[in-house]
Each structure stands twice: as C-alpha cells, then as structure tokens.
PDB file of C-alpha atoms and ligand atoms in Angstrom:
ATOM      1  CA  UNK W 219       0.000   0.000   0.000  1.00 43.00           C
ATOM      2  CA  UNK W 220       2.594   2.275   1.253  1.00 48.00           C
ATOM      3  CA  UNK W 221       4.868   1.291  -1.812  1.00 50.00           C
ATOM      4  CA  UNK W 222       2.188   2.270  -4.346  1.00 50.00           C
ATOM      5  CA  UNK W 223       1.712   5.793  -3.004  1.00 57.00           C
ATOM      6  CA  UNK W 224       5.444   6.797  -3.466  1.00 50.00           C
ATOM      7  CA  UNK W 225       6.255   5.398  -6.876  1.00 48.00           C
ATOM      8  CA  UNK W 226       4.988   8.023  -8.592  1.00 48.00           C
ATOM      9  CA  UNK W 227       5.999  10.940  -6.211  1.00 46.00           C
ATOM     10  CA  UNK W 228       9.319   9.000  -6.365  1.00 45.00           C
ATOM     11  CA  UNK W 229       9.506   9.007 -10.335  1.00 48.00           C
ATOM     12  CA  UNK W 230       8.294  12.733 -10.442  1.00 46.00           C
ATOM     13  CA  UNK W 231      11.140  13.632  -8.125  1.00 45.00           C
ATOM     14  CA  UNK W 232      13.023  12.080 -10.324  1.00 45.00           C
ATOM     15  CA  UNK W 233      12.156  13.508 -13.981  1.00 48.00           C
ATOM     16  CA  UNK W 234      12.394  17.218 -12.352  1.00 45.00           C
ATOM     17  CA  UNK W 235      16.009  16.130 -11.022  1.00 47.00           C
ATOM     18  CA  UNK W 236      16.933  14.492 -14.277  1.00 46.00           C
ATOM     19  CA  UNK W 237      15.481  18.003 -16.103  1.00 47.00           C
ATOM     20  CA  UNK W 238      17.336  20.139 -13.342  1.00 46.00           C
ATOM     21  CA  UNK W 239      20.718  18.709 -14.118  1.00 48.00           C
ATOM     22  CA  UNK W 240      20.030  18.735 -18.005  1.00 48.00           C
ATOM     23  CA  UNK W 241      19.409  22.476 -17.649  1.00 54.00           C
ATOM     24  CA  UNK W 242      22.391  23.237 -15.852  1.00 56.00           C
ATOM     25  CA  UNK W 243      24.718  21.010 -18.331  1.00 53.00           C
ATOM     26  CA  UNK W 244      25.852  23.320 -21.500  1.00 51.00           C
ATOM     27  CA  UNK W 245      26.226  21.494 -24.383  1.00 52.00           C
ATOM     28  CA  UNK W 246      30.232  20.090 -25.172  1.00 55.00           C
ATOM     29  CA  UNK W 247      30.639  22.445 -28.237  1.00 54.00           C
ATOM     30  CA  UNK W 248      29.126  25.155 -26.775  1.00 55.00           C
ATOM     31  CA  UNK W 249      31.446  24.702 -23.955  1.00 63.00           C
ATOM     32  CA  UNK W 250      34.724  24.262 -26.451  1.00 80.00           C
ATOM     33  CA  UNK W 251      33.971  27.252 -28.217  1.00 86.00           C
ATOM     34  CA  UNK W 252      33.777  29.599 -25.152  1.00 87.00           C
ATOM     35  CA  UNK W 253      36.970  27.796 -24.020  1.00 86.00           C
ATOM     36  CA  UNK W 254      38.902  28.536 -26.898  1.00 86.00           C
ATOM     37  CA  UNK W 255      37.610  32.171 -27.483  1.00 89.00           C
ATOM     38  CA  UNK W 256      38.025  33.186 -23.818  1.00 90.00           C
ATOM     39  CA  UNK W 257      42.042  32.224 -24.557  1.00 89.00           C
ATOM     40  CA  UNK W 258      42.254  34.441 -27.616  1.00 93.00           C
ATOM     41  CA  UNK W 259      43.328  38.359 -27.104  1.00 95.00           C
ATOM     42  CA  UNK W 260      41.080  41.099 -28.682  1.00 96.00           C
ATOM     43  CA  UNK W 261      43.743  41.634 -30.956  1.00 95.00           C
ATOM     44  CA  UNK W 262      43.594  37.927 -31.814  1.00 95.00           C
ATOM     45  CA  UNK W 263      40.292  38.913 -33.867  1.00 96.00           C
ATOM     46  CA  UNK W 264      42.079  41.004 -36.048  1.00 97.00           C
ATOM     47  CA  UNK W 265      43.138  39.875 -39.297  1.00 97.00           C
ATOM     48  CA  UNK W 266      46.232  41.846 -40.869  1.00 97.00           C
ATOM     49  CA  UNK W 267      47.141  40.494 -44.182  1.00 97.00           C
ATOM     50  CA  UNK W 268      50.742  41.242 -43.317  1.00 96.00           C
ATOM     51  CA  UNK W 269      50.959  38.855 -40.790  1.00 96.00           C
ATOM     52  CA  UNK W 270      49.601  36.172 -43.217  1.00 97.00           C
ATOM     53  CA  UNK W 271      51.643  33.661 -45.234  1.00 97.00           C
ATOM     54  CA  UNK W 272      52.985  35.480 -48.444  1.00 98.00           C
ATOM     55  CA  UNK W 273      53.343  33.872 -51.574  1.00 97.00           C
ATOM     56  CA  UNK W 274      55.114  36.142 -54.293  1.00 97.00           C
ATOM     57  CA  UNK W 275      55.014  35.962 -58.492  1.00 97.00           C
ATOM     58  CA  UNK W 276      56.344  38.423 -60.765  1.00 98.00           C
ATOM     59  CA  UNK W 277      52.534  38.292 -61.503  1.00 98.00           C
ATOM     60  CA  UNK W 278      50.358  38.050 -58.126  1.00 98.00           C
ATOM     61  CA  UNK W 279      51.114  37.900 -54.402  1.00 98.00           C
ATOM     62  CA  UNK W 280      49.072  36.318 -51.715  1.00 98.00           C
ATOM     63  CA  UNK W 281      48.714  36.699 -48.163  1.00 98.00           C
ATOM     64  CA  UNK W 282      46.723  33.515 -46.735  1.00 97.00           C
ATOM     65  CA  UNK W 283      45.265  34.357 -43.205  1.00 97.00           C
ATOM     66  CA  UNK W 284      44.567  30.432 -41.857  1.00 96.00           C
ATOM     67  CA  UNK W 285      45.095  29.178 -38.511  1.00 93.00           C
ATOM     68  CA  UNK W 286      48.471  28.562 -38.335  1.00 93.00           C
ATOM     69  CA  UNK W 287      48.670  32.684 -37.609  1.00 95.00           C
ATOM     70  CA  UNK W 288      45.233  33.310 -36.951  1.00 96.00           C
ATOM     71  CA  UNK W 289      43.817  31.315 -34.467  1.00 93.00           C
ATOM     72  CA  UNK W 290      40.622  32.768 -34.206  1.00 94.00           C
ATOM     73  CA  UNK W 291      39.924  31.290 -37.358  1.00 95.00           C
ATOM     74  CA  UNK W 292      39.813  27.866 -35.996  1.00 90.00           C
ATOM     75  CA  UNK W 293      36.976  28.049 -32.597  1.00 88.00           C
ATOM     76  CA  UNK W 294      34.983  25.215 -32.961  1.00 87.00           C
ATOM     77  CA  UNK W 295      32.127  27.311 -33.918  1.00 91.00           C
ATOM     78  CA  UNK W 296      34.065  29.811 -36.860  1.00 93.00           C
ATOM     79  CA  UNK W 297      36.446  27.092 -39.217  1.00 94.00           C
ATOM     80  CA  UNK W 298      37.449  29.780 -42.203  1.00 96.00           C
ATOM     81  CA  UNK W 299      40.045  31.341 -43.842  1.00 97.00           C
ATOM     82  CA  UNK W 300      40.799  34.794 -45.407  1.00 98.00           C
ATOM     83  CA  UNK W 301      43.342  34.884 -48.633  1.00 98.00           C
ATOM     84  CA  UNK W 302      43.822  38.630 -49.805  1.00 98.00           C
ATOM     85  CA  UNK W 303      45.625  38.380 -53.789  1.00 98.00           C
ATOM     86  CA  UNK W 304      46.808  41.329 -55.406  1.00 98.00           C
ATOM     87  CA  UNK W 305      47.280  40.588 -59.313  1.00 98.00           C
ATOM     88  CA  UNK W 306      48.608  42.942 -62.234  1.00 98.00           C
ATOM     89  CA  UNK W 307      46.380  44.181 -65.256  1.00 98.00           C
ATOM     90  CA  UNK W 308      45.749  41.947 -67.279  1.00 98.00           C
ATOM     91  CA  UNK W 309      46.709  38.455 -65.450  1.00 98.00           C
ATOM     92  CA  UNK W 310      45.292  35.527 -64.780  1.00 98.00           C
ATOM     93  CA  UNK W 311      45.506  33.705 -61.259  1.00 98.00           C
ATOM     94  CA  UNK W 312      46.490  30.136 -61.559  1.00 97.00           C
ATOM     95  CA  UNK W 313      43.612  27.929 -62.338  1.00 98.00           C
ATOM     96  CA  UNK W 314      43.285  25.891 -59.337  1.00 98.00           C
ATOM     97  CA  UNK W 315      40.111  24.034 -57.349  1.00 98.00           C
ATOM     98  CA  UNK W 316      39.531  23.700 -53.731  1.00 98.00           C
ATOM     99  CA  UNK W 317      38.963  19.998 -53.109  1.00 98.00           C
ATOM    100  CA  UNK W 318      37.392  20.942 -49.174  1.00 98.00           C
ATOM    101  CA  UNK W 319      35.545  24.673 -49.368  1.00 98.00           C
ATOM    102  CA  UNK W 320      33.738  26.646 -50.928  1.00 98.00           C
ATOM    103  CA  UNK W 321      35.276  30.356 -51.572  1.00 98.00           C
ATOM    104  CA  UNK W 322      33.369  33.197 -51.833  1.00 98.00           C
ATOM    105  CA  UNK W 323      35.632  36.020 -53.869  1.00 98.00           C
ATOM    106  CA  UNK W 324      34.834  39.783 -53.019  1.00 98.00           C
ATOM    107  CA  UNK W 325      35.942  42.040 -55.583  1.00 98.00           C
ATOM    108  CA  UNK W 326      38.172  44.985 -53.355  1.00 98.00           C
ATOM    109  CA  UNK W 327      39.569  46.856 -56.298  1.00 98.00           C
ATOM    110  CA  UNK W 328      39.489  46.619 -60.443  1.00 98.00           C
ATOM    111  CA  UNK W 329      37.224  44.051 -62.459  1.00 98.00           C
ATOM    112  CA  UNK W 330      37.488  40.445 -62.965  1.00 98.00           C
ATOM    113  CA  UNK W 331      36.404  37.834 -65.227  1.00 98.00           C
ATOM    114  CA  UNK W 332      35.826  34.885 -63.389  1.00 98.00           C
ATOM    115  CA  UNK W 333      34.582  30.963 -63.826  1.00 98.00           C
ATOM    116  CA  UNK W 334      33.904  27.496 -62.773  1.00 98.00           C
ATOM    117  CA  UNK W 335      33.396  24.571 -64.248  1.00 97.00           C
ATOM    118  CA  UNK W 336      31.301  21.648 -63.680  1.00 96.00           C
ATOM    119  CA  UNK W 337      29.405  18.051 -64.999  1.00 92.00           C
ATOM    120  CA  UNK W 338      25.564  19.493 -65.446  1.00 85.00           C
ATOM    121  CA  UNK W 339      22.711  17.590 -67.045  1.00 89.00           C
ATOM    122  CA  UNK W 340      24.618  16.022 -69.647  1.00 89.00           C
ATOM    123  CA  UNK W 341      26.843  18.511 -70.624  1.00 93.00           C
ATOM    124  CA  UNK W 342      29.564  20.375 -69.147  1.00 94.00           C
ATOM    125  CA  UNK W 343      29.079  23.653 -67.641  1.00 96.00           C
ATOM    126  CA  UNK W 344      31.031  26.989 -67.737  1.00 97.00           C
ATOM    127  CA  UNK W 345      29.752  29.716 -65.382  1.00 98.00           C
ATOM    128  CA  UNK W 346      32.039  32.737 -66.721  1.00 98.00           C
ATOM    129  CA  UNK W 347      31.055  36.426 -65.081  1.00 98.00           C
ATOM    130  CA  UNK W 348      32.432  39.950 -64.830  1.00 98.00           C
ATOM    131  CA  UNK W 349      32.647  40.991 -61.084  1.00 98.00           C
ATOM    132  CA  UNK W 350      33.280  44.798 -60.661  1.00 98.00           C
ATOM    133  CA  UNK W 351      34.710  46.616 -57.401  1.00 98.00           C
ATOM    134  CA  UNK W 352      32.039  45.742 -54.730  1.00 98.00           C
ATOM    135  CA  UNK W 353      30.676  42.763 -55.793  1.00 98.00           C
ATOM    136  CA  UNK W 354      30.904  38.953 -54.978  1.00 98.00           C
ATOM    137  CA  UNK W 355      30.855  35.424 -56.489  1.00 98.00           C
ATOM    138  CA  UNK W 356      31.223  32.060 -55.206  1.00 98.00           C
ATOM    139  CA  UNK W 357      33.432  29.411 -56.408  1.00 98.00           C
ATOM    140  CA  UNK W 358      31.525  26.002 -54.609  1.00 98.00           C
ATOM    141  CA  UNK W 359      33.670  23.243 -53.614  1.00 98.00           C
ATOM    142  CA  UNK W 360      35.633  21.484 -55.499  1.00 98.00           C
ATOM    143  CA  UNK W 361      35.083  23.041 -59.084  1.00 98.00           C
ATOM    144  CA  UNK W 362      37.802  24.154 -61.102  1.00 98.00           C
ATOM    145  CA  UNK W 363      37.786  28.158 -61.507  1.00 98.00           C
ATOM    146  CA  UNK W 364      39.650  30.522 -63.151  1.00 98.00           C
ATOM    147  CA  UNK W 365      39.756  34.483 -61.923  1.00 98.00           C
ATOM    148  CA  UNK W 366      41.630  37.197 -64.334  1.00 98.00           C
ATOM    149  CA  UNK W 367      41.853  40.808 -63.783  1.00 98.00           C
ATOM    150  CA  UNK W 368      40.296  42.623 -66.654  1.00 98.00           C
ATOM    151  CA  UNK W 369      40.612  46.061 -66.031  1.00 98.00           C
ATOM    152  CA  UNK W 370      43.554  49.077 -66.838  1.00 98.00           C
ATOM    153  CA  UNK W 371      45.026  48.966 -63.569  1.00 98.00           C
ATOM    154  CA  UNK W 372      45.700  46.067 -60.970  1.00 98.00           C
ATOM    155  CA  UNK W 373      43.175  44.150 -59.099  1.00 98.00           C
ATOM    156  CA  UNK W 374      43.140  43.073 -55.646  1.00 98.00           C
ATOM    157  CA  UNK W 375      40.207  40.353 -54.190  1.00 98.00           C
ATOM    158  CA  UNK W 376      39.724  38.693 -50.773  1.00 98.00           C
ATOM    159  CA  UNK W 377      38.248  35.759 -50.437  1.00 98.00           C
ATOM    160  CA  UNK W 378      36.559  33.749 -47.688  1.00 98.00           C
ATOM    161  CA  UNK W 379      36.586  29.962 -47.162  1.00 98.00           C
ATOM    162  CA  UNK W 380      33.648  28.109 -45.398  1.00 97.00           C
ATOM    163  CA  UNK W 381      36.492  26.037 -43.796  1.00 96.00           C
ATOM    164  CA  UNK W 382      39.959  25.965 -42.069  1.00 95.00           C
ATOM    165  CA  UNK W 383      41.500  23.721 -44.427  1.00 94.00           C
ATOM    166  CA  UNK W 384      39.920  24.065 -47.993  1.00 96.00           C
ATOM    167  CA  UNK W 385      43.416  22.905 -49.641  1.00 96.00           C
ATOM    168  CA  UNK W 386      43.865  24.281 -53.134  1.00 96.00           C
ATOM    169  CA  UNK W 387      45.230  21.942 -56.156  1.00 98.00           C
ATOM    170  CA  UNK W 388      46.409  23.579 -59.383  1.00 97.00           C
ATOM    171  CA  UNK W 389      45.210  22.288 -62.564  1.00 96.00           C
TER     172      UNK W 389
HETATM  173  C1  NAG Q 593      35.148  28.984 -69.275  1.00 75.83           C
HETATM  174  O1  NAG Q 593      35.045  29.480 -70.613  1.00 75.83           O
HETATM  175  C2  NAG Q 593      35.920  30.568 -70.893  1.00 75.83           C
HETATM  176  C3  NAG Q 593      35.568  31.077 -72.297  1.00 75.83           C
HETATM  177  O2  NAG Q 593      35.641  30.044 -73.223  1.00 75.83           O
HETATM  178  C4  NAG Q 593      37.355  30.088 -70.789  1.00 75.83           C
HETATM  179  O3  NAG Q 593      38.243  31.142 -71.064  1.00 75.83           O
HETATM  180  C5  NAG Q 593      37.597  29.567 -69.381  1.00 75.83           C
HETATM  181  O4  NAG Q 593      38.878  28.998 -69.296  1.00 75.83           O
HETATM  182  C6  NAG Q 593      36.561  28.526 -68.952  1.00 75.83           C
HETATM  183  N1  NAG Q 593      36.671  28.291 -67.524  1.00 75.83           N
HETATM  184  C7  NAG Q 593      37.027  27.137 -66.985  1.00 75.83           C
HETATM  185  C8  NAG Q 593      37.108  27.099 -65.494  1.00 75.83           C
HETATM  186  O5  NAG Q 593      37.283  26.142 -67.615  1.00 75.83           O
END
C-alpha cells in the first residue's frame, strides 16, 4: 500500500532532477567554443594580411590568413580562412580548385572575369562572369575556376573559405 503511493511521487522527483541537471549542463561544443575564445586576445580577432603567409610571383602575391597565424579562425564554432591576392592588369591567377571549401571572392579593387566549371545535365558547364569593385561570387567546392583581372590597372580580391582547411590543387 505504502509502496504504491510513493512510486509516482518518487519518479516525479526524479524527472524534475533528471530536467534540473540537463538544464544546468551546457552542451560540449558550446562549452569548447567559449573555451577557446576566452584564450584568444582582442587583438587575436584582427586579421592583418601582413601577418599572413605570403606567396610572391612576378605576376600576383598572396597573403593567406589560416590558422596557423590566426587562431581565431579555428573556434569550434568559426572554421574559415581569409586569402587577400593582389594581381597585375591583365593576369590571370592560376587555375586551381579547392577539393574541401567553398570560396566566396569579393571584388576589393578593379574588375574580374571569373569561372567554374562543372558536370551538369549532360553537358559540361562553364559559369564565366564579370565581377566589378564591390561585388561577390562564389566558387563552390571542389570546381575548377579561373579568376583574371580585366581592367587598366591592378586588381586586388579577398576571399573567404567556409572552412579551415579548404586545400587548393592547381590544374
Ligand atoms: C570557361 O570558358 C571561358 C571562355 O571560353 C574560358 O576562357 C575559361 O577557361 C573557362 N573556364 C574554366 C574554369 O574552364
């Protein structure tokens, strides 16, 4: 008799423990996250392109802002990287594809011609634009692209990877 009456006020006590202690518990990757932004200086947030990795041509340089310098582009909850190229009139960038992101290109100065390529419905697919001073494009992952500045005077784009590690194979 006495048994009956306290199951359920036993298993109520219970759930509203159980629900308690799930409250109180943040989830792991929200917990990571916090961890490895609270480490980070304000100045760690900052991304100056002459801290990055250079890479120098007669024909384009590149400063490549990933985590290996910047590591507040690797929290748990950001994963990107920044890649500022300055190319001469007139030059093509190497054609290359990015076998693990997806880059979105932001025009900073001059005009480009860009492209990517891709297997449609039975056919092959070029996507070929001009992208002025000010605008965007979006090379998705994996495709072979091509980017050429087009206009009198230099060009300079920065582009933004959905990942830390996108890798980048020339073709
Ligand atoms: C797309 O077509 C243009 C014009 O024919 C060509 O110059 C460019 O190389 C092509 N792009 C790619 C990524 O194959």
């Amino acid at each position: 008799m006495y048994r009956f009456n306290l199951l359920p006020i036993f298993a109520l006590c219970c759930m509203l423990s159980l629900s308690f202690a799930a409250n109180s518990i943040p989830s792991f990757g929200l917990q990571t996250a916090t961890a490895i932004r609270s480490k980070l200086r304000d100045q760690d947030f900052r991304i100056q392109f002459t801290r990055a990795t250079q890479v120098k041509t007669p024909t384009f340089q590149v400063s490549i802002a990933d985590l290996t310098r910047f590591p507040a582009l690797a929290g748990t909850d950001v994963q990107s990287m920044i890649v500022k190229v300055n190319l001469k009139a007139g030059e093509p960038f190497i054609r290359h594809f990015h076998p693990r992101g997806t880059e979105t290109l932001n025009a900073l100065q001059g005009t480009f011609r860009v492209s990517f390529r891709f297997e449609g419905l039975g056919e092959v697919r070029n996507v070929t634009n001009v992208i002025r001073t000010g605008e965007s494009t979006v090379f998705p992952q994996g495709l072979i692209h091509e980017t050429t500045c087009i206009s009198k005077g230099d060009c300079v784009f920065l582009s933004v990877f959905n990942t830390a590690d996108a890798g980048t194979v020339p073709v």
